[in-house]
Amino acid sequence: MVYFLIVWTLLIFICFPIGLTWLNFLRTSHFERWGDRFVAAIGLGLVTLCVVLLATSLVFPLSPVIGAVVAILFVSLAGIPSKTRQDIIQFLSILSPGLMLGCFGLAIVTATFTSQKIVWFDTGLYHFGSIRWLSEFGTVPGVALINAKFGFTSSWFALAAPLVPNFLGSRVGAVTNGFIFFIATLQIFITLTHIRSGNSRFSDWFLSIATGVTVLVYFLTAVTGAPILISFSADIAITFLVITTAWSILIISENRNKYSLVSPPSTSPFSTSPHLISPHLISAYPSSHYGLDSGLIPLILSIGAVTIKLSALPLLGIGFFYFIFAQSSSTNTSIKSFQYSRVILALLVIALGLLPMLAVAVTTSGCPLYPSTALCFDVPWLITENQRIVANEVNDIRFWWKLNNPEVFYSSILTPTARLLNWFLSSRESQAMTLSIIISGFGIPWSLFRSNRHRIPGQSWIIALGLLGIIFIMTQSPLLRFGLGYFVLVPALITASISQGILSWLSGKKNQRINLKGINSEGINPEGINSKPQQIFPLRLTFISLFLASLTLIILISGESRNRLILPPELPKTKLLVEQVNDVQYFRPDSRALRCWAAKLPCASVPVYKSVRLRHPDQGIGGGFMYGD
């Protein structure tokens, strides 16, 4: 647990300055509240760090030393602009001891929960193996020939590689998924503080509901025997990045053309009125004719998400079109020429951001979009030379036509309706997905028939993202864990709208009663009564978090939990066989479990194809693999 807390603290110190630099470089004043600015900065910094580490793996192994060098270099570069340094100093100056203690207590609770023993199947199958290859050798040519799933390129594994050093042995925990889960819970408290203050925005309601539902789902699955959260699965990162990107679109849409509405700074870092951008700087933040503005933020987040997992492709599509079209009304340049310039810039940013992922994928498997066989290169380790391997990987992912009924051997004999019914009855997840699809389907007429007065800025983009993501997941692999972020978007949007409306109605009734006691018609006490909830609520959160942290520590130091007070528990172990193909000696599990876990490299879950050999025998396994004669 202590190891988790140390790593998370370092990640915040690394990601926050990098993200602030992005926000300042893009000259945006849309994220003027410190709570919003913190969430956006962490997201931007996290995806930047993932992409940079993935690119670094092409040249160096991602050892803790290399990871530290990359982090120090980018934090140093982030600190060059004086504006970033001023932002950091200001942010630290307004953090109260009570708030920091509350966040620390929340971190202890989260670390205790997420530092459990990893038992997730895919982590033993290939997650941890991919991380070990990156940590010890970097990107290795043809490594997918040892285990076809090593061809799945993910910058999330690159982020984890420097964080799980070899000296820990098999005492490895879900440190990266735990981190993003902690940030998600922190987001909930930030948005609830905004809501409790009485002057919340719709984006606060959306983020708190969408993130709250997702956190609850992952918590329940973890305690009921399907702990994907307690793993290195990239699906967790994709879910929260989809929600964060959608939230950023709402933030930008809410604040467009409102640069003149700037309030004086507040001493509370998460209240509704602490504006970072002072009035005399607003003129310095016009919409750029070159596209360097806040519209790039969703695009950058979506690019980073795609490098983590290809299931984020719908997110990239929405990020691309949002950047092109959503800002066109705020410029004096003609729409036609303005869109052309933004298209060119967007394509350049996408190409630059995705280049490391494509290069790593070609290096490991020969195919830039593996397991897709499109655009593959003619390299000696091209995995498509063995069509059976690729077919198995595609079938494992795209199992829409598979059935859970063992008496039916060929699903092709069933009609599409029967296949759908079988899928619907197969699990509660399928039924939850169906409910989300029905609710999301109502999102289109709900959006179209709302009056302009009640229309939510950016709602059409969120609905489009939700529906596009659902269609993508349902046609590729209808599992909730692959697309949870998409499935919660439209229901969260509708629920947030209804909840905000109800609270506004109740607040109006309450203000009418309070007005009889000397408070003005806007519900604001001239003597400052309205500021009281902003002071009380964070204090309550502090005491609640500290209480939960204390209770957690008591449980942790008693019984078997004491074994993970400092380091996470060991990974499961399996008996291994030593086998050899040509000049490649490798390990393989002596069972049908298929999982290598923390076995010495190279380890294959199934026998290696008979023609595979070392690419450069003098360099050993670090030199890569290829097909021989």
XYZ file of C-alpha atoms in Angstrom:
629
model
C 0.000 0.000 0.000
C 2.805 2.397 0.882
C 4.384 1.602 -2.477
C 1.150 2.638 -4.206
C 0.987 5.922 -2.307
C 4.571 6.792 -3.226
C 4.088 5.989 -6.908
C 0.798 7.900 -7.108
C 2.353 10.964 -5.514
C 5.165 10.877 -8.044
C 2.707 10.482 -10.928
C 0.731 13.537 -9.772
C 3.921 15.595 -9.491
C 4.852 14.499 -13.023
C 1.494 14.668 -14.826
C 0.197 17.899 -13.287
C 2.970 20.227 -14.576
C 2.923 18.582 -18.006
C -0.842 19.035 -18.224
C -0.650 22.658 -17.045
C 1.860 23.350 -19.796
C -0.597 21.987 -22.358
C -3.372 24.204 -20.992
C -1.166 27.301 -21.086
C 0.235 26.462 -24.514
C -3.283 26.164 -25.898
C -4.114 29.540 -24.327
C -7.367 28.296 -22.876
C -9.393 29.981 -20.159
C -12.188 27.413 -20.272
C -10.765 25.461 -17.311
C -10.546 28.475 -15.027
C -11.677 26.745 -11.807
C -8.843 24.987 -10.022
C -10.824 21.775 -9.678
C -11.463 21.659 -13.418
C -7.901 22.662 -14.174
C -6.534 19.869 -11.978
C -8.690 17.199 -13.658
C -7.792 18.398 -17.164
C -4.083 18.746 -16.357
C -3.823 15.237 -14.888
C -5.569 13.756 -17.928
C -3.392 15.616 -20.427
C -0.216 14.877 -18.506
C -1.066 11.202 -18.140
C -1.674 10.552 -21.849
C 1.424 12.575 -22.749
C 3.561 10.492 -20.409
C 2.106 7.267 -21.833
C 2.862 8.232 -25.436
C 6.363 9.496 -24.631
C 7.273 6.315 -22.745
C 5.944 4.184 -25.589
C 8.115 6.121 -28.034
C 11.094 5.755 -25.704
C 10.667 1.970 -25.691
C 11.674 1.924 -29.357
C 15.183 2.966 -28.301
C 15.631 2.074 -24.627
C 14.222 -0.494 -22.195
C 11.731 1.170 -19.864
C 13.634 0.536 -16.650
C 12.991 2.675 -13.571
C 16.120 4.701 -14.392
C 14.971 5.466 -17.938
C 11.476 6.237 -16.669
C 12.921 8.662 -14.112
C 15.048 10.379 -16.773
C 12.020 10.821 -19.064
C 9.915 12.170 -16.193
C 12.581 14.620 -15.005
C 13.191 15.830 -18.555
C 9.534 16.539 -19.283
C 8.816 18.080 -15.890
C 11.844 20.320 -16.413
C 10.585 21.324 -19.860
C 7.144 21.956 -18.373
C 8.710 24.255 -15.806
C 10.392 26.486 -18.380
C 7.337 28.692 -19.077
C 6.918 31.142 -16.229
C 3.137 30.807 -16.436
C 3.334 27.115 -15.528
C 5.566 27.854 -12.551
C 3.184 30.572 -11.396
C 0.240 28.192 -11.717
C 1.955 25.527 -9.619
C 2.935 28.021 -6.926
C -0.591 29.425 -6.803
C -2.137 25.976 -6.662
C 0.113 24.908 -3.781
C -0.541 28.139 -1.904
C -4.311 27.624 -1.811
C -4.187 23.995 -0.659
C -5.276 23.928 2.958
C -3.914 21.342 5.416
C -7.399 19.943 5.882
C -7.857 19.445 2.162
C -4.491 17.724 1.808
C -5.266 15.442 4.741
C -8.616 14.596 3.210
C -7.007 13.713 -0.131
C -4.372 11.665 1.676
C -7.078 9.764 3.543
C -8.903 9.087 0.288
C -5.642 7.850 -1.244
C -5.096 5.437 1.669
C -8.581 3.980 1.267
C -8.154 3.613 -2.495
C -4.660 2.134 -2.199
C -5.840 -0.394 0.361
C -8.607 -1.543 -1.950
C -6.604 -1.651 -5.202
C -3.453 -3.224 -3.761
C -5.137 -6.618 -3.467
C -3.635 -9.684 -5.095
C -4.028 -9.720 -8.878
C -5.960 -12.741 -10.147
C -7.296 -11.331 -13.429
C -6.779 -13.906 -16.187
C -5.437 -11.566 -18.873
C -2.799 -10.109 -16.557
C -1.249 -13.549 -16.173
C -1.795 -14.323 -19.851
C -0.074 -11.304 -21.387
C -0.468 -7.995 -19.477
C 2.424 -8.538 -17.117
C 4.473 -10.312 -19.769
C 4.196 -7.295 -22.083
C 5.200 -5.007 -19.235
C 8.233 -7.161 -18.412
C 9.402 -7.165 -22.043
C 9.167 -3.357 -22.154
C 10.925 -2.986 -18.827
C 13.837 -5.324 -19.590
C 14.319 -4.931 -23.356
C 12.052 -2.176 -24.671
C 10.177 -2.879 -27.886
C 11.449 -6.205 -29.251
C 11.069 -7.057 -32.962
C 8.835 -10.065 -33.532
C 7.953 -10.632 -29.886
C 4.387 -11.455 -31.006
C 5.778 -14.709 -32.405
C 6.365 -15.856 -28.803
C 2.895 -14.869 -27.646
C 0.503 -13.447 -30.221
C -1.054 -11.192 -27.593
C 2.272 -9.408 -27.127
C 1.404 -7.804 -30.450
C -1.364 -5.799 -28.754
C 0.336 -2.422 -28.429
C -0.639 -0.326 -25.409
C 0.991 2.785 -23.988
C -0.688 1.810 -20.696
C 1.823 -1.034 -20.434
C 4.616 1.440 -21.229
C 3.482 3.598 -18.309
C 3.512 0.601 -15.976
C 6.924 -0.719 -17.079
C 9.130 1.696 -15.077
C 6.798 1.393 -12.071
C 7.264 -2.350 -11.553
C 11.050 -2.793 -11.217
C 12.610 -6.246 -11.251
C 13.760 -6.029 -7.643
C 10.106 -6.299 -6.575
C 10.072 -9.824 -7.963
C 6.510 -11.078 -8.204
C 5.213 -8.627 -5.576
C 3.429 -6.565 -8.171
C 0.121 -4.741 -7.850
C -2.278 -2.832 -10.097
C -0.487 0.448 -9.488
C -1.571 2.176 -12.725
C -5.220 1.151 -12.592
C -5.225 2.047 -8.919
C -3.904 5.510 -9.775
C -6.577 6.309 -12.346
C -9.221 4.917 -9.973
C -7.945 7.265 -7.254
C -8.075 10.223 -9.654
C -11.638 9.226 -10.568
C -12.754 9.185 -6.937
C -11.029 12.531 -6.444
C -12.972 13.889 -9.427
C -16.209 12.874 -7.739
C -15.335 14.797 -4.577
C -14.282 17.849 -6.601
C -17.527 17.938 -8.561
C -19.621 17.302 -5.456
C -17.916 20.299 -3.866
C -18.914 22.375 -6.879
C -22.491 21.120 -6.647
C -22.699 21.657 -2.888
C -21.616 25.282 -3.302
C -24.899 26.038 -5.077
C -23.380 27.491 -8.261
C -22.508 24.325 -10.146
C -22.350 23.847 -13.884
C -23.905 21.069 -15.900
C -20.454 19.587 -16.526
C -20.103 19.039 -12.757
C -23.297 17.009 -12.651
C -22.307 14.991 -15.687
C -18.826 14.149 -14.424
C -19.993 13.245 -10.925
C -22.752 10.927 -12.216
C -20.767 9.286 -15.025
C -17.669 8.784 -12.887
C -19.715 7.779 -9.843
C -21.560 5.054 -11.753
C -18.303 3.769 -13.247
C -16.512 3.717 -9.893
C -19.466 1.854 -8.393
C -19.452 -0.711 -11.218
C -15.738 -1.402 -10.828
C -16.074 -1.613 -7.053
C -18.953 -4.093 -7.239
C -17.236 -6.255 -9.852
C -14.088 -6.321 -7.741
C -15.895 -7.533 -4.625
C -18.082 -10.030 -6.487
C -15.359 -12.039 -8.179
C -14.572 -10.188 -11.442
C -11.800 -7.820 -10.317
C -10.738 -6.252 -13.616
C -9.889 -3.127 -11.629
C -7.233 -5.101 -9.760
C -5.178 -5.725 -12.885
C -3.194 -3.951 -15.593
C -6.118 -3.980 -18.020
C -6.137 -0.975 -20.328
C -9.958 -1.055 -20.353
C -10.006 0.829 -17.044
C -7.974 3.694 -18.477
C -10.119 3.842 -21.619
C -13.330 4.043 -19.595
C -12.211 7.018 -17.537
C -10.573 8.768 -20.506
C -13.819 8.503 -22.498
C -15.684 10.151 -19.616
C -13.004 12.803 -19.065
C -12.898 13.663 -22.772
C -16.687 13.985 -22.905
C -16.539 16.209 -19.820
C -13.896 18.421 -21.447
C -16.182 18.877 -24.455
C -18.974 20.027 -22.123
C -16.633 22.409 -20.294
C -15.408 24.002 -23.522
C -18.916 24.210 -24.977
C -20.271 25.803 -21.788
C -17.635 28.512 -21.660
C -17.226 29.396 -25.344
C -17.583 33.125 -25.953
C -17.769 33.782 -22.186
C -14.244 35.104 -21.633
C -15.602 38.326 -20.199
C -17.382 36.517 -17.347
C -14.459 36.329 -14.960
C -14.841 36.415 -11.206
C -12.263 37.410 -8.603
C -10.014 34.611 -7.371
C -11.195 32.541 -4.446
C -9.181 31.018 -1.644
C -10.907 27.653 -2.026
C -9.185 25.510 -4.654
C -12.310 23.570 -5.595
C -15.091 26.147 -5.169
C -17.078 27.430 -8.116
C -15.468 30.831 -8.397
C -11.670 30.462 -8.202
C -10.709 31.722 -11.659
C -7.143 31.189 -12.710
C -7.238 33.710 -15.549
C -7.346 37.297 -14.359
C -9.462 39.861 -16.266
C -6.504 41.686 -17.777
C -5.264 38.454 -19.357
C -8.531 37.553 -21.056
C -7.637 39.519 -24.169
C -4.566 37.313 -24.512
C -6.754 34.239 -25.024
C -8.509 34.781 -28.342
C -9.504 31.902 -30.542
C -6.448 31.138 -32.635
C -6.745 31.131 -36.408
C -4.165 28.355 -36.409
C -6.265 26.111 -34.179
C -4.049 26.275 -31.095
C -6.958 26.592 -28.700
C -8.984 24.553 -26.230
C -10.565 22.506 -29.029
C -7.328 20.526 -29.160
C -7.788 19.213 -25.611
C -10.422 16.539 -26.449
C -8.360 15.588 -29.513
C -5.172 15.137 -27.468
C -7.002 13.060 -24.862
C -8.563 10.884 -27.561
C -5.212 10.332 -29.311
C -3.674 9.238 -26.027
C -6.621 6.905 -25.444
C -6.145 5.227 -28.848
C -2.479 4.552 -28.049
C -3.710 2.797 -24.916
C -6.251 0.635 -26.742
C -7.892 0.622 -30.162
C -11.333 0.479 -28.548
C -10.949 4.274 -28.249
C -11.195 4.771 -32.028
C -14.773 6.181 -31.785
C -13.435 8.691 -29.259
C -10.766 9.783 -31.739
C -13.382 10.277 -34.443
C -15.478 12.552 -32.241
C -12.391 14.414 -31.011
C -11.346 15.032 -34.614
C -14.691 16.384 -35.792
C -15.250 18.388 -32.611
C -11.932 20.159 -33.140
C -12.825 20.956 -36.743
C -16.410 22.154 -36.366
C -17.084 23.163 -32.761
C -14.909 26.286 -32.800
C -15.735 27.599 -36.267
C -18.379 30.002 -34.973
C -15.880 31.804 -32.738
C -13.595 33.090 -35.475
C -13.828 35.929 -37.941
C -12.149 33.891 -40.653
C -14.398 32.289 -43.236
C -15.685 28.908 -42.150
C -14.414 27.137 -45.263
C -10.776 28.225 -44.964
C -10.896 27.950 -41.185
C -11.989 24.316 -41.319
C -9.317 23.487 -43.859
C -6.609 24.821 -41.573
C -8.013 22.923 -38.629
C -8.242 19.708 -40.643
C -4.570 19.971 -41.560
C -3.558 20.719 -37.970
C -5.723 17.895 -36.602
C -4.227 15.386 -39.032
C -0.708 16.481 -38.118
C -1.415 16.151 -34.395
C -3.013 12.722 -34.894
C -0.102 11.508 -37.012
C 2.435 12.710 -34.465
C 0.537 11.230 -31.531
C -0.149 7.855 -33.106
C 3.266 7.390 -34.724
C 4.889 5.743 -31.654
C 2.011 3.262 -31.339
C 2.130 2.369 -35.028
C 5.912 2.003 -34.964
C 5.793 -0.274 -31.913
C 3.024 -2.395 -33.461
C 4.990 -2.865 -36.689
C 8.098 -3.730 -34.680
C 6.369 -6.379 -32.574
C 4.015 -7.968 -35.126
C 4.543 -6.346 -38.523
C 0.993 -4.914 -38.546
C 0.353 -1.322 -37.369
C -3.243 -2.072 -36.333
C -2.772 -5.622 -35.078
C -4.787 -7.865 -34.763
C -6.139 -6.309 -37.954
C -4.141 -7.477 -40.972
C -4.626 -4.184 -42.811
C -1.540 -2.254 -43.961
C 0.902 -4.901 -42.730
C 4.577 -4.569 -43.659
C 6.694 -7.234 -45.312
C 9.099 -7.899 -42.428
C 10.777 -11.178 -41.411
C 8.590 -11.394 -38.304
C 5.240 -10.651 -39.997
C 2.790 -12.529 -37.839
C 0.262 -12.986 -40.641
C 2.599 -15.579 -42.142
C 0.803 -17.887 -39.727
C -2.851 -17.221 -40.511
C -4.016 -19.557 -37.746
C -2.486 -17.338 -35.052
C -4.150 -14.194 -36.347
C -7.480 -15.934 -36.827
C -7.428 -17.176 -33.244
C -6.714 -13.701 -31.896
C -9.488 -12.124 -33.941
C -11.944 -14.836 -32.902
C -11.042 -14.382 -29.240
C -11.947 -10.694 -29.460
C -14.775 -10.665 -31.982
C -16.969 -13.404 -30.522
C -20.314 -11.841 -31.420
C -21.405 -15.064 -33.122
C -20.254 -17.375 -30.362
C -22.848 -18.995 -28.130
C -22.878 -19.972 -24.505
C -25.097 -22.973 -25.210
C -22.711 -25.966 -25.432
C -25.283 -28.016 -27.337
C -25.046 -25.649 -30.315
C -21.753 -26.169 -32.108
C -22.231 -23.795 -35.017
C -23.896 -20.464 -34.407
C -24.382 -19.972 -38.145
C -27.440 -22.245 -37.986
C -29.249 -19.662 -35.858
C -30.984 -16.567 -37.128
C -29.616 -13.123 -36.126
C -32.577 -12.729 -33.780
C -31.709 -15.982 -32.008
C -28.099 -14.905 -31.683
C -29.149 -11.607 -30.140
C -31.465 -13.368 -27.720
C -28.721 -15.768 -26.717
C -26.369 -12.861 -26.078
C -29.012 -11.004 -24.056
C -29.684 -14.013 -21.831
C -26.011 -14.879 -21.410
C -25.210 -12.483 -18.551
C -26.357 -9.526 -16.488
C -23.736 -7.434 -18.253
C -25.530 -8.024 -21.563
C -28.818 -6.980 -20.001
C -27.232 -3.845 -18.529
C -25.816 -3.008 -21.955
C -29.254 -3.461 -23.495
C -30.781 -1.080 -20.959
C -28.097 1.485 -21.735
C -28.740 1.099 -25.468
C -32.460 1.737 -24.949
C -31.786 4.838 -22.839
C -29.174 6.064 -25.298
C -31.664 5.584 -28.118
C -33.951 8.074 -26.400
C -31.050 10.516 -26.314
C -31.567 11.535 -29.942
C -35.227 12.657 -29.692
C -34.517 14.031 -26.216
C -31.836 16.246 -27.719
C -33.789 17.253 -30.828
C -36.987 18.277 -29.067
C -35.408 20.304 -26.283
C -35.889 24.020 -26.694
C -32.875 26.252 -27.240
C -33.378 27.615 -23.755
C -32.937 24.169 -22.196
C -30.424 22.809 -24.665
C -27.156 21.777 -23.050
C -24.063 23.161 -24.809
C -22.158 20.249 -26.303
C -24.924 17.684 -25.722
C -25.037 16.600 -29.370
C -21.341 15.675 -29.279
C -21.803 13.576 -26.143
C -24.785 11.743 -27.619
C -22.868 11.146 -30.855
C -19.895 9.796 -28.912
C -22.073 7.485 -26.845
C -23.965 6.081 -29.819
C -20.866 5.718 -32.017
C -19.000 3.961 -29.225
C -21.911 1.603 -28.542
C -22.184 0.688 -32.231
C -18.436 0.063 -32.398
C -18.402 -2.190 -29.330
C -21.535 -4.108 -30.309
C -20.200 -4.867 -33.781
C -16.680 -5.752 -32.666
C -16.969 -7.441 -29.269
C -20.091 -6.920 -27.144
C -18.482 -6.958 -23.720
C -19.286 -4.251 -21.203
C -15.696 -3.996 -19.995
C -14.564 -2.959 -23.486
C -17.003 -0.065 -23.709
C -18.266 0.857 -20.251
C -17.339 4.491 -20.818
C -19.486 4.702 -23.947
C -22.467 2.988 -22.351
C -22.695 5.441 -19.421
C -22.421 8.682 -21.423
C -25.990 9.274 -22.611
C -27.684 7.909 -19.455
C -25.392 10.150 -17.372
C -26.196 13.118 -19.628
C -29.959 12.645 -19.236
C -29.726 11.914 -15.504
C -27.537 14.979 -14.937
C -30.009 17.189 -16.787
C -32.944 15.890 -14.748
C -31.034 16.102 -11.449
C -29.861 19.635 -12.093
C -33.378 20.692 -13.025
C -34.868 19.183 -9.878
C -32.241 20.800 -7.651
C -32.716 24.165 -9.361
C -36.465 23.926 -8.753
C -35.941 22.985 -5.107
C -33.374 25.758 -4.662
C -35.818 28.257 -6.105
C -38.443 27.215 -3.572
C -35.917 27.434 -0.765
C -34.692 30.868 -1.832
C -38.245 32.132 -1.830
C -38.564 31.137 1.815
C -35.147 32.513 2.752
C -35.917 35.805 1.009
C -38.525 36.493 3.687
C -35.680 36.541 6.209
C -33.710 39.320 4.560
C -31.808 37.595 1.748
C -32.014 39.144 -1.710
C -33.987 37.734 -4.629
C -30.974 35.860 -6.003
C -30.618 33.840 -2.843
C -27.363 35.567 -1.816
C -26.862 36.879 1.681
C -25.083 40.235 1.568
C -23.239 39.275 4.762
C -21.677 36.223 3.171
C -23.903 33.384 4.334
C -23.685 31.830 0.872
C -19.999 31.079 1.390
C -20.644 28.873 4.397
C -21.304 25.610 2.514
C -18.034 26.070 0.609
C -16.175 26.045 3.915
C -18.132 23.291 5.669
C -18.316 20.719 2.899
C -14.575 20.211 2.311
C -14.113 20.031 6.097
C -16.700 17.261 6.329
C -14.992 15.431 3.500
C -11.708 15.708 5.360
C -13.062 14.133 8.530
C -14.926 11.418 6.605
C -11.821 10.542 4.588
C -9.627 10.495 7.691
C -12.118 8.292 9.510
C -12.248 5.839 6.617
C -8.464 5.893 6.355
C -8.079 5.138 10.042
C -10.580 2.302 9.841
C -8.769 0.933 6.799
C -5.420 1.029 8.576
C -6.849 -0.872 11.530
C -8.102 -3.581 9.184
C -4.884 -3.527 7.206
C -2.495 -4.101 10.095
C -4.517 -7.040 11.344
C -4.633 -10.516 9.859
C -3.291 -11.370 6.427
C -3.564 -7.779 5.178
C -0.349 -6.929 7.007
C 1.526 -8.654 4.166
C 0.670 -5.814 1.781
C 1.149 -2.841 4.071
C 4.358 -1.883 2.245
C 4.329 -3.882 -1.003
C 1.489 -5.595 -2.864
C 1.119 -9.377 -2.510
C 2.846 -11.803 -4.845
C 1.356 -12.761 -8.157
C 0.015 -16.292 -8.536
C 2.564 -18.938 -9.490
C 2.415 -21.752 -11.994
C 4.594 -24.735 -12.766
C 6.648 -24.187 -15.915
C 8.066 -26.404 -18.624
C 11.268 -25.610 -20.510
C 10.915 -26.079 -24.256
C 12.957 -25.157 -27.317
C 12.281 -24.304 -30.958
C 15.389 -23.971 -33.118
C 17.654 -21.615 -31.112
C 14.824 -20.212 -28.966
C 14.557 -21.661 -25.483
C 11.395 -20.611 -23.697
C 9.116 -21.428 -20.767
C 5.541 -22.631 -20.962
C 2.930 -23.257 -18.237
C 2.569 -26.929 -17.356
C -1.210 -26.757 -17.415
C -4.127 -25.510 -19.435
C -4.177 -22.317 -17.422
C -2.058 -20.651 -20.133
C -0.807 -17.977 -17.732
C 2.890 -17.240 -17.255
C 2.435 -14.557 -14.572
C 5.920 -13.477 -13.407
C 7.828 -16.280 -15.135
C 11.274 -15.579 -16.540
C 11.320 -14.333 -20.127
C 10.570 -15.599 -22.691
C 7.403 -17.372 -21.661
C 4.719 -18.514 -24.088
C 1.200 -19.555 -23.186
C 1.105 -22.123 -26.010
C 3.851 -23.900 -27.980
C 5.814 -21.545 -30.231
C 5.491 -22.074 -33.975
C 8.174 -24.470 -35.204
C 9.885 -22.089 -37.670
C 10.499 -19.257 -35.180
C 14.146 -18.453 -34.412
C 16.261 -15.655 -32.943
C 16.686 -12.662 -35.205
C 20.195 -11.890 -33.959
C 21.533 -14.885 -31.982
C 24.445 -12.858 -30.615
C 21.989 -10.419 -28.979
C 19.816 -13.114 -27.424
C 16.096 -12.615 -26.963
C 16.554 -8.842 -26.809
C 17.463 -8.889 -30.508
C 14.035 -10.147 -31.474
C 12.502 -13.085 -33.306
C 11.727 -13.994 -36.903
C 10.563 -16.838 -39.099
C 13.353 -19.112 -40.297
C 13.646 -21.412 -43.280
